[in-house]
PDB file of C-alpha atoms and ligand atoms in Angstrom:
ATOM      1  CA  MET A 171      98.008 110.822 104.214  1.00 88.00           C
ATOM      2  CA  ARG A 172      97.857 114.460 105.218  1.00 92.00           C
ATOM      3  CA  VAL A 173     100.983 116.624 105.427  1.00 95.00           C
ATOM      4  CA  LEU A 174     101.509 120.183 106.687  1.00 97.00           C
ATOM      5  CA  ILE A 175     104.270 122.316 105.149  1.00 98.00           C
ATOM      6  CA  VAL A 176     105.387 125.199 107.383  1.00 98.00           C
ATOM      7  CA  GLU A 177     107.558 127.323 105.096  1.00 97.00           C
ATOM      8  CA  ASP A 178     107.675 131.080 104.473  1.00 96.00           C
ATOM      9  CA  GLU A 179     109.290 130.764 101.024  1.00 95.00           C
ATOM     10  CA  LYS A 180     105.993 130.558  99.168  1.00 96.00           C
ATOM     11  CA  ASP A 181     107.410 129.313  95.864  1.00 95.00           C
ATOM     12  CA  LEU A 182     109.230 126.473  97.588  1.00 94.00           C
ATOM     13  CA  ALA A 183     106.150 125.596  99.655  1.00 96.00           C
ATOM     14  CA  ASN A 184     104.003 125.482  96.503  1.00 96.00           C
ATOM     15  CA  ILE A 185     106.484 123.329  94.590  1.00 94.00           C
ATOM     16  CA  ILE A 186     106.625 120.832  97.453  1.00 95.00           C
ATOM     17  CA  LYS A 187     102.824 120.884  97.726  1.00 95.00           C
ATOM     18  CA  MET A 188     102.332 120.175  94.019  1.00 94.00           C
ATOM     19  CA  GLY A 189     104.867 117.351  94.092  1.00 92.00           C
ATOM     20  CA  LEU A 190     103.329 115.765  97.162  1.00 93.00           C
ATOM     21  CA  GLU A 191      99.827 116.039  95.720  1.00 91.00           C
ATOM     22  CA  GLU A 192     101.055 114.122  92.680  1.00 88.00           C
ATOM     23  CA  GLU A 193     102.182 111.426  95.127  1.00 88.00           C
ATOM     24  CA  GLY A 194      98.639 111.317  96.512  1.00 86.00           C
ATOM     25  CA  TYR A 195      99.137 113.350  99.695  1.00 91.00           C
ATOM     26  CA  ILE A 196      96.708 115.925 101.042  1.00 90.00           C
ATOM     27  CA  VAL A 197      98.762 119.070 101.714  1.00 94.00           C
ATOM     28  CA  ASP A 198      98.188 122.133 103.896  1.00 94.00           C
ATOM     29  CA  ILE A 199     100.568 125.113 103.894  1.00 97.00           C
ATOM     30  CA  ALA A 200     101.339 127.561 106.695  1.00 97.00           C
ATOM     31  CA  ASN A 201     103.517 130.572 105.842  1.00 97.00           C
ATOM     32  CA  ASP A 202     104.574 131.500 109.383  1.00 97.00           C
ATOM     33  CA  GLY A 203     105.199 129.737 112.672  1.00 97.00           C
ATOM     34  CA  GLU A 204     102.056 130.879 114.425  1.00 97.00           C
ATOM     35  CA  GLU A 205      99.774 129.675 111.634  1.00 97.00           C
ATOM     36  CA  GLY A 206     101.814 126.446 111.541  1.00 97.00           C
ATOM     37  CA  LEU A 207     101.353 125.968 115.277  1.00 97.00           C
ATOM     38  CA  TYR A 208      97.592 126.423 114.965  1.00 96.00           C
ATOM     39  CA  MET A 209      97.386 123.838 112.166  1.00 95.00           C
ATOM     40  CA  ALA A 210      99.753 121.408 113.937  1.00 96.00           C
ATOM     41  CA  GLU A 211      97.517 121.553 117.007  1.00 95.00           C
ATOM     42  CA  ASN A 212      94.167 121.381 115.251  1.00 90.00           C
ATOM     43  CA  TYR A 213      94.510 119.496 111.962  1.00 89.00           C
ATOM     44  CA  PRO A 214      94.551 115.696 111.698  1.00 86.00           C
ATOM     45  CA  LEU A 215      98.091 115.472 110.273  1.00 92.00           C
ATOM     46  CA  ASP A 216     100.231 112.458 109.448  1.00 92.00           C
ATOM     47  CA  ALA A 217     103.485 114.434 109.140  1.00 96.00           C
ATOM     48  CA  ILE A 218     104.860 117.998 109.252  1.00 97.00           C
ATOM     49  CA  LEU A 219     107.601 119.497 107.069  1.00 98.00           C
ATOM     50  CA  LEU A 220     108.961 122.300 109.209  1.00 97.00           C
ATOM     51  CA  ASP A 221     111.310 125.083 108.181  1.00 95.00           C
ATOM     52  CA  ILE A 222     113.401 126.495 111.037  1.00 93.00           C
ATOM     53  CA  MET A 223     113.735 130.133 110.002  1.00 92.00           C
ATOM     54  CA  LEU A 224     110.158 131.423 110.004  1.00 94.00           C
ATOM     55  CA  PRO A 225     108.456 134.753 110.692  1.00 96.00           C
ATOM     56  CA  VAL A 226     106.400 135.357 113.864  1.00 95.00           C
ATOM     57  CA  MET A 227     107.503 132.099 115.516  1.00 96.00           C
ATOM     58  CA  ASP A 228     110.558 130.057 114.545  1.00 94.00           C
ATOM     59  CA  GLY A 229     110.332 126.363 113.730  1.00 95.00           C
ATOM     60  CA  LEU A 230     112.132 125.111 116.839  1.00 94.00           C
ATOM     61  CA  THR A 231     109.766 127.044 119.133  1.00 96.00           C
ATOM     62  CA  LEU A 232     106.807 125.597 117.237  1.00 97.00           C
ATOM     63  CA  LEU A 233     108.301 122.103 117.584  1.00 96.00           C
ATOM     64  CA  SER A 234     108.986 122.348 121.315  1.00 96.00           C
ATOM     65  CA  THR A 235     105.487 123.789 121.889  1.00 97.00           C
ATOM     66  CA  ILE A 236     103.707 120.887 120.195  1.00 96.00           C
ATOM     67  CA  ARG A 237     105.947 118.261 121.825  1.00 95.00           C
ATOM     68  CA  LYS A 238     105.264 119.759 125.276  1.00 95.00           C
ATOM     69  CA  LYS A 239     101.571 119.401 124.520  1.00 95.00           C
ATOM     70  CA  GLY A 240     102.092 115.733 123.722  1.00 93.00           C
ATOM     71  CA  ILE A 241     101.500 116.041 119.961  1.00 93.00           C
ATOM     72  CA  LYS A 242     103.566 113.240 118.422  1.00 91.00           C
ATOM     73  CA  THR A 243     103.050 113.974 114.709  1.00 94.00           C
ATOM     74  CA  PRO A 244     106.326 113.101 112.940  1.00 95.00           C
ATOM     75  CA  VAL A 245     108.340 116.200 112.004  1.00 96.00           C
ATOM     76  CA  LEU A 246     110.873 116.515 109.201  1.00 96.00           C
ATOM     77  CA  LEU A 247     112.925 119.682 109.730  1.00 94.00           C
ATOM     78  CA  LEU A 248     114.131 121.734 106.786  1.00 92.00           C
ATOM     79  CA  THR A 249     117.387 123.458 107.677  1.00 87.00           C
ATOM     80  CA  ALA A 250     119.704 125.886 105.963  1.00 80.00           C
ATOM     81  CA  ARG A 251     122.945 124.484 104.619  1.00 64.00           C
ATOM     82  CA  ASP A 252     125.658 123.870 107.219  1.00 68.00           C
ATOM     83  CA  ALA A 253     123.453 124.912 110.138  1.00 73.00           C
ATOM     84  CA  LEU A 254     124.782 122.047 112.269  1.00 74.00           C
ATOM     85  CA  MET A 255     123.595 123.561 115.545  1.00 76.00           C
ATOM     86  CA  ASP A 256     120.064 123.792 114.168  1.00 78.00           C
ATOM     87  CA  LYS A 257     120.130 120.099 113.296  1.00 79.00           C
ATOM     88  CA  ILE A 258     121.363 119.047 116.725  1.00 83.00           C
ATOM     89  CA  GLU A 259     118.938 121.337 118.515  1.00 84.00           C
ATOM     90  CA  GLY A 260     116.134 120.217 116.233  1.00 81.00           C
ATOM     91  CA  LEU A 261     116.666 116.531 116.954  1.00 84.00           C
ATOM     92  CA  ASP A 262     116.962 117.283 120.681  1.00 86.00           C
ATOM     93  CA  THR A 263     113.712 119.258 120.518  1.00 87.00           C
ATOM     94  CA  GLY A 264     111.841 116.291 119.084  1.00 90.00           C
ATOM     95  CA  ALA A 265     112.262 116.357 115.311  1.00 93.00           C
ATOM     96  CA  ASP A 266     112.255 112.904 113.725  1.00 92.00           C
ATOM     97  CA  ASP A 267     114.515 113.728 110.806  1.00 92.00           C
ATOM     98  CA  TYR A 268     115.967 116.711 108.988  1.00 91.00           C
ATOM     99  CA  MET A 269     116.924 117.704 105.461  1.00 92.00           C
ATOM    100  CA  THR A 270     119.340 120.375 104.357  1.00 90.00           C
ATOM    101  CA  LYS A 271     118.245 122.883 101.739  1.00 88.00           C
ATOM    102  CA  PRO A 272     118.501 122.644  98.803  1.00 88.00           C
ATOM    103  CA  PHE A 273     117.276 119.053  98.625  1.00 90.00           C
ATOM    104  CA  GLU A 274     116.194 116.588  95.972  1.00 92.00           C
ATOM    105  CA  PHE A 275     112.432 116.218  95.908  1.00 93.00           C
ATOM    106  CA  THR A 276     112.641 112.438  95.477  1.00 92.00           C
ATOM    107  CA  GLU A 277     114.690 112.219  98.680  1.00 94.00           C
ATOM    108  CA  LEU A 278     112.176 114.384 100.528  1.00 95.00           C
ATOM    109  CA  VAL A 279     109.347 112.064  99.490  1.00 93.00           C
ATOM    110  CA  ALA A 280     111.328 108.969 100.501  1.00 92.00           C
ATOM    111  CA  ARG A 281     112.166 110.439 103.928  1.00 93.00           C
ATOM    112  CA  LEU A 282     108.555 111.480 104.435  1.00 93.00           C
ATOM    113  CA  ARG A 283     107.288 107.982 103.596  1.00 90.00           C
ATOM    114  CA  SER A 284     109.809 106.508 105.987  1.00 90.00           C
ATOM    115  CA  LEU A 285     108.632 108.831 108.816  1.00 90.00           C
ATOM    116  CA  ILE A 286     104.984 107.958 108.276  1.00 88.00           C
ATOM    117  CA  ARG A 287     105.851 104.247 108.127  1.00 84.00           C
ATOM    118  CA  ARG A 288     107.690 104.379 111.445  1.00 81.00           C
ATOM    119  CA  VAL A 289     104.547 105.732 113.080  1.00 75.00           C
ATOM    120  CA  GLY A 290     102.567 102.907 111.446  1.00 67.00           C
ATOM    121  CA  ASP A 291     105.217 100.536 112.843  1.00 63.00           C
ATOM    122  CA  ALA A 292     106.292  99.380 109.380  1.00 64.00           C
ATOM    123  CA  ARG A 293     109.972  99.475 108.477  1.00 65.00           C
ATOM    124  CA  GLU A 294     109.760  98.510 104.835  1.00 74.00           C
ATOM    125  CA  ALA A 295     108.266 100.272 101.850  1.00 80.00           C
ATOM    126  CA  VAL A 296     106.030  97.245 101.254  1.00 88.00           C
ATOM    127  CA  LEU A 297     103.093  96.812 103.641  1.00 89.00           C
ATOM    128  CA  ARG A 298     101.818  93.233 103.979  1.00 91.00           C
ATOM    129  CA  ILE A 299      98.456  92.016 105.196  1.00 92.00           C
ATOM    130  CA  ALA A 300      97.720  88.313 104.646  1.00 93.00           C
ATOM    131  CA  ASP A 301      98.627  87.664 100.989  1.00 94.00           C
ATOM    132  CA  MET A 302      98.233  91.333 100.036  1.00 96.00           C
ATOM    133  CA  GLU A 303     101.246  93.517  99.343  1.00 95.00           C
ATOM    134  CA  ILE A 304     101.088  97.296  99.082  1.00 94.00           C
ATOM    135  CA  ASN A 305     104.173  99.003  97.723  1.00 91.00           C
ATOM    136  CA  THR A 306     104.047 102.518  99.209  1.00 86.00           C
ATOM    137  CA  ALA A 307     106.810 103.724  96.878  1.00 82.00           C
ATOM    138  CA  SER A 308     105.377 102.571  93.543  1.00 87.00           C
ATOM    139  CA  HIS A 309     101.717 102.332  94.703  1.00 90.00           C
ATOM    140  CA  GLU A 310     101.498  98.809  93.254  1.00 94.00           C
ATOM    141  CA  VAL A 311      99.128  96.423  95.002  1.00 97.00           C
ATOM    142  CA  THR A 312      98.978  92.637  94.679  1.00 96.00           C
ATOM    143  CA  ARG A 313      97.005  89.822  96.285  1.00 95.00           C
ATOM    144  CA  GLY A 314      98.440  86.344  96.056  1.00 91.00           C
ATOM    145  CA  GLY A 315     100.937  87.827  93.596  1.00 92.00           C
ATOM    146  CA  GLU A 316      98.155  89.023  91.293  1.00 94.00           C
ATOM    147  CA  PRO A 317      98.390  92.730  90.404  1.00 96.00           C
ATOM    148  CA  ILE A 318      95.351  94.825  91.345  1.00 96.00           C
ATOM    149  CA  LYS A 319      94.703  98.065  89.521  1.00 96.00           C
ATOM    150  CA  LEU A 320      93.390 100.827  91.788  1.00 94.00           C
ATOM    151  CA  SER A 321      92.435 104.451  91.144  1.00 90.00           C
ATOM    152  CA  ALA A 322      94.382 107.115  93.075  1.00 87.00           C
ATOM    153  CA  ARG A 323      91.520 107.522  95.564  1.00 86.00           C
ATOM    154  CA  GLU A 324      91.113 103.790  96.061  1.00 92.00           C
ATOM    155  CA  TYR A 325      94.854 103.448  96.629  1.00 93.00           C
ATOM    156  CA  ALA A 326      94.925 106.307  99.155  1.00 91.00           C
ATOM    157  CA  LEU A 327      92.075 104.697 101.069  1.00 93.00           C
ATOM    158  CA  LEU A 328      93.724 101.271 101.089  1.00 95.00           C
ATOM    159  CA  GLU A 329      97.082 102.715 102.157  1.00 93.00           C
ATOM    160  CA  TYR A 330      95.456 104.603 105.028  1.00 92.00           C
ATOM    161  CA  LEU A 331      93.665 101.454 106.212  1.00 95.00           C
ATOM    162  CA  ALA A 332      96.916  99.493 105.874  1.00 93.00           C
ATOM    163  CA  TYR A 333      98.961 101.966 107.939  1.00 89.00           C
ATOM    164  CA  ASN A 334      96.266 101.592 110.595  1.00 91.00           C
ATOM    165  CA  LYS A 335      95.841  97.840 110.181  1.00 91.00           C
ATOM    166  CA  GLY A 336      94.237  96.170 113.165  1.00 92.00           C
ATOM    167  CA  THR A 337      92.752  99.516 114.263  1.00 93.00           C
ATOM    168  CA  VAL A 338      89.225 100.738 113.575  1.00 96.00           C
ATOM    169  CA  VAL A 339      89.200 103.995 111.597  1.00 94.00           C
ATOM    170  CA  SER A 340      86.050 106.120 111.460  1.00 92.00           C
ATOM    171  CA  ARG A 341      84.566 107.567 108.292  1.00 89.00           C
ATOM    172  CA  THR A 342      85.425 111.040 109.586  1.00 86.00           C
ATOM    173  CA  GLU A 343      89.076 110.100 110.083  1.00 87.00           C
ATOM    174  CA  ILE A 344      89.192 108.697 106.567  1.00 89.00           C
ATOM    175  CA  VAL A 345      87.748 111.897 105.081  1.00 85.00           C
ATOM    176  CA  GLU A 346      90.159 114.055 107.083  1.00 83.00           C
ATOM    177  CA  HIS A 347      93.270 112.089 106.181  1.00 86.00           C
ATOM    178  CA  ILE A 348      92.806 111.220 102.544  1.00 83.00           C
ATOM    179  CA  TYR A 349      90.251 113.474 100.913  1.00 75.00           C
ATOM    180  CA  HIS A 350      90.636 117.212 100.708  1.00 66.00           C
ATOM    181  CA  GLU A 351      88.234 119.289 102.772  1.00 59.00           C
ATOM    182  CA  ASP A 352      87.024 121.267  99.819  1.00 52.00           C
ATOM    183  CA  ALA A 353      86.513 118.223  97.611  1.00 55.00           C
ATOM    184  CA  GLU A 354      82.880 117.941  98.750  1.00 59.00           C
ATOM    185  CA  MET A 355      83.564 114.681 100.471  1.00 61.00           C
ATOM    186  CA  ASP A 356      81.135 113.523 103.070  1.00 69.00           C
ATOM    187  CA  SER A 357      81.299 110.292 104.978  1.00 68.00           C
ATOM    188  CA  ASN A 358      78.836 108.548 102.631  1.00 78.00           C
ATOM    189  CA  VAL A 359      81.433 108.856  99.909  1.00 83.00           C
ATOM    190  CA  VAL A 360      83.765 106.771 102.055  1.00 88.00           C
ATOM    191  CA  ASP A 361      81.272 103.903 101.886  1.00 90.00           C
ATOM    192  CA  VAL A 362      81.204 104.198  98.114  1.00 90.00           C
ATOM    193  CA  TYR A 363      84.998 103.960  97.885  1.00 91.00           C
ATOM    194  CA  ILE A 364      85.098 101.099 100.388  1.00 94.00           C
ATOM    195  CA  ASN A 365      82.722  99.219  98.081  1.00 94.00           C
ATOM    196  CA  TYR A 366      84.896  99.906  95.033  1.00 94.00           C
ATOM    197  CA  LEU A 367      87.910  98.701  96.985  1.00 95.00           C
ATOM    198  CA  ARG A 368      86.175  95.555  98.207  1.00 95.00           C
ATOM    199  CA  LYS A 369      85.243  94.580  94.659  1.00 95.00           C
ATOM    200  CA  LYS A 370      88.932  94.675  93.767  1.00 95.00           C
ATOM    201  CA  ILE A 371      90.833  93.443  96.802  1.00 95.00           C
ATOM    202  CA  ASP A 372      88.260  91.353  98.659  1.00 93.00           C
ATOM    203  CA  LYS A 373      86.664  89.391  95.825  1.00 88.00           C
ATOM    204  CA  GLU A 374      86.126  85.621  95.830  1.00 84.00           C
ATOM    205  CA  PRO A 375      87.975  83.385  96.568  1.00 85.00           C
ATOM    206  CA  TRP A 376      90.210  85.669  98.616  1.00 89.00           C
ATOM    207  CA  THR A 377      89.703  85.992 102.359  1.00 91.00           C
ATOM    208  CA  LYS A 378      88.034  89.186 103.475  1.00 94.00           C
ATOM    209  CA  LEU A 379      90.400  91.870 104.757  1.00 96.00           C
ATOM    210  CA  ILE A 380      88.179  94.974 105.002  1.00 96.00           C
ATOM    211  CA  HIS A 381      85.649  94.631 107.813  1.00 96.00           C
ATOM    212  CA  THR A 382      82.806  96.980 108.715  1.00 95.00           C
ATOM    213  CA  ILE A 383      82.465  97.765 112.401  1.00 94.00           C
ATOM    214  CA  ARG A 384      78.904  98.960 112.886  1.00 92.00           C
ATOM    215  CA  GLY A 385      78.646 102.438 114.308  1.00 90.00           C
ATOM    216  CA  ALA A 386      82.431 102.845 114.333  1.00 93.00           C
ATOM    217  CA  GLY A 387      83.969 102.547 110.878  1.00 94.00           C
ATOM    218  CA  TYR A 388      86.256 100.132 109.096  1.00 96.00           C
ATOM    219  CA  ILE A 389      89.196  97.929 109.955  1.00 97.00           C
ATOM    220  CA  LEU A 390      91.723  96.176 107.758  1.00 96.00           C
ATOM    221  CA  LYS A 391      92.800  92.874 109.293  1.00 95.00           C
ATOM    222  CA  GLU A 392      93.140  89.156 108.738  1.00 90.00           C
ATOM    223  CA  GLU A 393      90.294  87.102 110.176  1.00 78.00           C
TER     224      GLU A 393
HETATM  225 CA1   CA B  99     112.450 130.221 105.982  1.00 60.95          CA
END
């Protein structure tokens, strides 16, 4: 999952980025509103953490601009303490949630997961497909109750497919959402990771959940 942080306090932005990367997210940072707007409009994002007080363009202007353009990426607003009007205005402008600074990182991560889940139409932390369970909080995966050990990259791939279950995702979308641009990932690498994943989650005698759609990509679904 790919997250944009729009925050002019560089130390704070970097701390959040490092923490989110440890959780397996791909993170982009914008240090002012204009840069943030460009990225929000052009990057394939799964969520945006948006500070309100920003140079060049403030967060609420950025938010209303992208909403007017029909961009529905979930937005978690970061507001200054006690700025009640900002919160109300932010929610009216189209923010999905807000957090007051200073905040606990663990709460930020939980709220972020919840936002991304709502878009994927899942209300619980555990995603279920057939007899497979994916715990998005602990990153534990089981099939038929049997634990399956996945590498961080395999997990990220499975989670992305699971959030989009029943929908075909292209190799390009997979690269853009779960592998960093500068990690020398091309779409062939996706096939390699799909094969690793299949050996672990789709082995005999389990029913096949990852399906290849020729010329289009992959889909996670029950037969
Ligand atoms: Ca700020």
